[in-house]
Coordinates of C-alpha atoms and ligand atoms in Angstrom, one line a residue:
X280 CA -48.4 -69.0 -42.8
X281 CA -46.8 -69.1 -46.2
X282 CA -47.4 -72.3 -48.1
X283 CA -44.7 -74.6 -49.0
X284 CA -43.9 -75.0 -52.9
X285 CA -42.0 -78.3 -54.3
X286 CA -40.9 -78.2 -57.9
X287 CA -39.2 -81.2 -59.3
X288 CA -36.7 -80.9 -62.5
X289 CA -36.6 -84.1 -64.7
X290 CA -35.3 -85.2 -68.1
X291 CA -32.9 -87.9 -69.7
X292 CA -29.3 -87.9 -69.2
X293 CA -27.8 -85.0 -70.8
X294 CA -31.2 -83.0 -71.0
X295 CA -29.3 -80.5 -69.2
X296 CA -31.8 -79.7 -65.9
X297 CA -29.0 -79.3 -63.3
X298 CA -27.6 -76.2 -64.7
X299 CA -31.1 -74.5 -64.5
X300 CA -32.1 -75.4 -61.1
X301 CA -29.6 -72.7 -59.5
X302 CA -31.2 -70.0 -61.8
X303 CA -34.6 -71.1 -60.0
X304 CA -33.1 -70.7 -57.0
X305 CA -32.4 -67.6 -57.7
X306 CA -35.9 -66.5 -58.6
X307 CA -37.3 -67.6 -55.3
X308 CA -34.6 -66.1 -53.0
X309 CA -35.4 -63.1 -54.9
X310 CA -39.0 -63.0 -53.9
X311 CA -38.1 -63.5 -50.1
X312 CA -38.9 -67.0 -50.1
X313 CA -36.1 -69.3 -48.6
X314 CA -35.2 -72.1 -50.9
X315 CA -34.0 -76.1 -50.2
X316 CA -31.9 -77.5 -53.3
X317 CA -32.0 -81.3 -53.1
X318 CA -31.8 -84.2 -55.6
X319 CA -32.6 -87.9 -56.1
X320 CA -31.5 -90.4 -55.3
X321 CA -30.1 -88.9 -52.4
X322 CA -30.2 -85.7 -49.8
X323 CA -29.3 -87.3 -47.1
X324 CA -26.8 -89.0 -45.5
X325 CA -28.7 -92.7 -45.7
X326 CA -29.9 -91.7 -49.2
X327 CA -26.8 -90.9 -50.7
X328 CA -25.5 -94.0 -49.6
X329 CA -28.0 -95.8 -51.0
X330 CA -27.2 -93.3 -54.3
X331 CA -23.7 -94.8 -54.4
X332 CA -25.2 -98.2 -54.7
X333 CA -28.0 -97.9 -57.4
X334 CA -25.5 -95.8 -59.7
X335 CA -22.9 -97.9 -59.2
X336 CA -23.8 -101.6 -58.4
X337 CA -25.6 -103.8 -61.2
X338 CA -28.4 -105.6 -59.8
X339 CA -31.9 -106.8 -60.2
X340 CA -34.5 -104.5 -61.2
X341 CA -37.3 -104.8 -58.2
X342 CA -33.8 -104.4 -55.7
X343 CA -33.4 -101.2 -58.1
X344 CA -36.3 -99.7 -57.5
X345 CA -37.1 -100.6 -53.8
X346 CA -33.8 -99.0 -53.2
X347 CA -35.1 -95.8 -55.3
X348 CA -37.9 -95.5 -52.5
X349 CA -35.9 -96.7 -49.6
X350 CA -33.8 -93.2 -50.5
X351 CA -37.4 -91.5 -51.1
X352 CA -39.0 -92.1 -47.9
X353 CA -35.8 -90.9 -45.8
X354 CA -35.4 -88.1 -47.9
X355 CA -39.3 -87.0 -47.9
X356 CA -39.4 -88.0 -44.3
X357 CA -36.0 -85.5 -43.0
X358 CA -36.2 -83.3 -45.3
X359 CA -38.9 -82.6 -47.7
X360 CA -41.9 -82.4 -45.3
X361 CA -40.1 -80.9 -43.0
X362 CA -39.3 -77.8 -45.4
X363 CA -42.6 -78.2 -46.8
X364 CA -44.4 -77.8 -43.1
X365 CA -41.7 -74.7 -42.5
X366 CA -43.2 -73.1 -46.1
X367 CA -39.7 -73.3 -47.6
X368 CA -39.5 -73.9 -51.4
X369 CA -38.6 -77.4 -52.4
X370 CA -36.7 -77.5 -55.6
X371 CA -35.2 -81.3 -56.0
X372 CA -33.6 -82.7 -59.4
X373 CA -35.5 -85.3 -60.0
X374 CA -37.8 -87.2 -58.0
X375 CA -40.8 -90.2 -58.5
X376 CA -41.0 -89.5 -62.1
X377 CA -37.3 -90.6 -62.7
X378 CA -38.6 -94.0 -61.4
X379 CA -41.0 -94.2 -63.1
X380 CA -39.1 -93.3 -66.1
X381 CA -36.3 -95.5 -66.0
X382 CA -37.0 -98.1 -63.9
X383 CA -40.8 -98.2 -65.3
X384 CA -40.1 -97.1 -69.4
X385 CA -36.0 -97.8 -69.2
X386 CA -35.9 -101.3 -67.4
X387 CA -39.5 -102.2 -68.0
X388 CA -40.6 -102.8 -64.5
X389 CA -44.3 -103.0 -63.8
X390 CA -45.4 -99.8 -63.5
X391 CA -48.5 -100.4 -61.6
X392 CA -46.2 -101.8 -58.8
X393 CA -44.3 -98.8 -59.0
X394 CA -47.7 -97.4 -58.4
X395 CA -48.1 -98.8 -55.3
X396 CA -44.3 -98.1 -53.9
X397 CA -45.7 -94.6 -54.8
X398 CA -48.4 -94.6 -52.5
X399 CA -46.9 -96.3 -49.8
X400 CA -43.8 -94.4 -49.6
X401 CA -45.4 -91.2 -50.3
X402 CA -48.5 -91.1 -48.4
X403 CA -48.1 -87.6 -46.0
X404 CA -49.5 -87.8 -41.5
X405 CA -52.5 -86.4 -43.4
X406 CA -53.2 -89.1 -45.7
X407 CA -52.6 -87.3 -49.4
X408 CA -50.5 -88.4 -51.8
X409 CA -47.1 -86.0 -51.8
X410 CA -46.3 -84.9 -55.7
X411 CA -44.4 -82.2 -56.3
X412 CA -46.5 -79.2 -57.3
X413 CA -44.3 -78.2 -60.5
X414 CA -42.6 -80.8 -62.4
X415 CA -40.3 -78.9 -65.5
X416 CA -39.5 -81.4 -68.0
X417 CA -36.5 -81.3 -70.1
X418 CA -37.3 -82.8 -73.0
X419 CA -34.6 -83.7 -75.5
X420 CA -34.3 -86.2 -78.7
X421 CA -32.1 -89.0 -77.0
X422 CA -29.6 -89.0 -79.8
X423 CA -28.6 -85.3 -78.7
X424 CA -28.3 -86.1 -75.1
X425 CA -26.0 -89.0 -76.1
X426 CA -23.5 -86.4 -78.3
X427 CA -24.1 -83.7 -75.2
X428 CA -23.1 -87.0 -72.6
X429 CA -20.1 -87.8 -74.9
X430 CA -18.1 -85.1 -74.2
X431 CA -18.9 -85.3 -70.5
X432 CA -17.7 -86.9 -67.6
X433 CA -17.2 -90.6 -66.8
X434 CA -20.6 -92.2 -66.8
X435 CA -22.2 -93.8 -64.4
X436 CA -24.8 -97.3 -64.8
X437 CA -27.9 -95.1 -66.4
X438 CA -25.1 -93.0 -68.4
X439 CA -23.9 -96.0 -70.0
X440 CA -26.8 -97.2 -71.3
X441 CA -27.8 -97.0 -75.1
X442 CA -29.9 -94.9 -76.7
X443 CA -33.0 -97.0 -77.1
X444 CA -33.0 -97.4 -73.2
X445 CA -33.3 -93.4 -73.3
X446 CA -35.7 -93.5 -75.9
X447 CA -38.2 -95.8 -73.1
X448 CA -36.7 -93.3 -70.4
X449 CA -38.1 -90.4 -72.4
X450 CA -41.7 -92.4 -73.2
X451 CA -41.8 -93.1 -69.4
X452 CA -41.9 -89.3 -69.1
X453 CA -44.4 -88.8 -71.9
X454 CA -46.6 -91.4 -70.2
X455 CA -46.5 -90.1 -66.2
X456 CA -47.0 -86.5 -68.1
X457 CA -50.0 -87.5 -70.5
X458 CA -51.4 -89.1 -66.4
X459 CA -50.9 -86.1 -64.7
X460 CA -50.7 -83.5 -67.3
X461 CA -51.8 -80.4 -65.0
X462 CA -48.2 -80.4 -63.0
X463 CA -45.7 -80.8 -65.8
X464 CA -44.1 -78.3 -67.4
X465 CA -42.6 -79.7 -70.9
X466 CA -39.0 -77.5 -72.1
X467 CA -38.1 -78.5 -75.4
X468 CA -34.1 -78.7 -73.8
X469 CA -32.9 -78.9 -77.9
X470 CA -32.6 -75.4 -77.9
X471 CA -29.5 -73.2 -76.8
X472 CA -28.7 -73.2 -73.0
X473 CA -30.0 -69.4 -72.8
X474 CA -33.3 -69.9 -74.6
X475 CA -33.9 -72.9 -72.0
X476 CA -33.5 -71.2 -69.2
X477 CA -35.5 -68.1 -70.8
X478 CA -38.3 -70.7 -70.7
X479 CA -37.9 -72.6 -67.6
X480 CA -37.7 -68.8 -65.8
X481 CA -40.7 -68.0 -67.9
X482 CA -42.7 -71.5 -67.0
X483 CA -41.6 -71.3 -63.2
X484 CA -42.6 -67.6 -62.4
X485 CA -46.4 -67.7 -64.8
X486 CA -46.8 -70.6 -62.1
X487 CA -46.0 -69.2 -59.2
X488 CA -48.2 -66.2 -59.9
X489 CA -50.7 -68.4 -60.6
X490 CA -49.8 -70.3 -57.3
X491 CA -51.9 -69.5 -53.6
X492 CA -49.5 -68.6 -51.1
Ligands
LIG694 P1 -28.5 -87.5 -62.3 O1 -29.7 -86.9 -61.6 O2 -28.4 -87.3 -63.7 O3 -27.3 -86.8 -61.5 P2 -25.9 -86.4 -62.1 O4 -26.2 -85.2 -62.9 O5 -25.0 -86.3 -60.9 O6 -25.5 -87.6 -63.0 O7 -28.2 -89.0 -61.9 C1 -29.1 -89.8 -61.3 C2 -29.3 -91.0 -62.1 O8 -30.2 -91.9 -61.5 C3 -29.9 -90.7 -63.5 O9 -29.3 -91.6 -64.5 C4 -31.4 -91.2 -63.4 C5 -31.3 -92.3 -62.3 N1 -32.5 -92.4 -61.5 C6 -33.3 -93.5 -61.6 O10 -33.0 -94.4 -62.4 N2 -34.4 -93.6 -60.9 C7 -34.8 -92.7 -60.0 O11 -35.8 -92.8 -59.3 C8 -34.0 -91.5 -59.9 C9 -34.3 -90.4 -58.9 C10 -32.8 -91.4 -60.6

């Protein structure tokens, strides 16, 4: 049976992932291999709810984060596994990184509890510890994102935020990659939209060739 893939896509605020997830997408229906496009928070019905809240509603940081997981474990638990265990390719935008990103580097939450919401919420029937195989990271200079955000829509709680919160964001990012450098992917997202998604393309399909099916 052909082995399930999960690839997360991650980045600051106006890094410019989502349009590059559909060109991945593409790749993998291209190679026969069907293909689940999901994001965080969120991906199903409960979890988007809960999305609604965290984006929208100010409150305390360890509520925050508890409600990041809360929409992790039913999302991992009705649809990720699932399309793992059916050897479908997982491609979600974002996932544990974000929290550890900007709840960990943004909001300064502990990040060794984080640690431990990780492990208890991810833990698979089998006893590992579900991380997505691929993670491509959009790396951009937070002053960029903010001029690319500007002339964007509305923003949300995390949109609003100044640029030094990004700048944490992005060292959260730095830091889960320097932990677990062997699944990230780093895009320097500075360049123009096309070079990008020349790389991510490039970075995606050097993996999965290298990837047992
Ligand atoms: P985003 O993925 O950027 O979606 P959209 O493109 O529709 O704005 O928005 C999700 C926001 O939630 C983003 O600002 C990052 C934040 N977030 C966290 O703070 N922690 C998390 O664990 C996740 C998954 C997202």
């Amino acid at each position: 049976m052909t082995r399930g893939l999960f690839i997360s896509f991650e980045g600051i605020d106006g890094a410019g992932k989502s349009t590059h997830i559909e060109r991945v997408a593409a790749l993998f229906r291209q190679a026969g291999r069907p293909v689940v496009l999901t994001r965080e928070p969120g991906g199903t019905p409960l979890s988007e709810k809960l999305r609604e809240l965290v984006l929208h509603d100010p409150m305390d940081a360890l509520t925050e984060a508890l409600l990041m997981f809360a929409a992790r474990r039913e999302h991992l638990v009705q649809v990720i596994e699932p399309a793992l265990a059916r050897g479908d390719v997982v491609l979600c935008d974002r996932f544990t990184d974000a929290t550890f990103a900007y709840q960990g580097g943004g909001r300064g939450f502990d990040w060794q509890v984080l640690a431990q919401l990780e492990s208890m919420v991810q833990t698979t029937a089998q006893g590992a510890l579900r991380q997505p195989d691929l993670t491509v990271w959009f790396d951009l200079d937070p002053q960029i994102a903010a001029e690319r955000l500007a002339s964007a829509r509305v923003p949300d709680k995390f949109e609003s935020q100044p640029a030094d919160f990004f700048a944490a964001v992005r060292a959260g990012y730095a830091r889960r990659q320097e932990e677990m450098p062997s699944r990230f992917a780093r895009i320097d997202a500075a360049q123009s939209r096309e070079a990008v998604g020349d790389d991510v393309a490039l970075v995606v399909t050097s993996w999965y060739s290298r990837t047992p099916t």
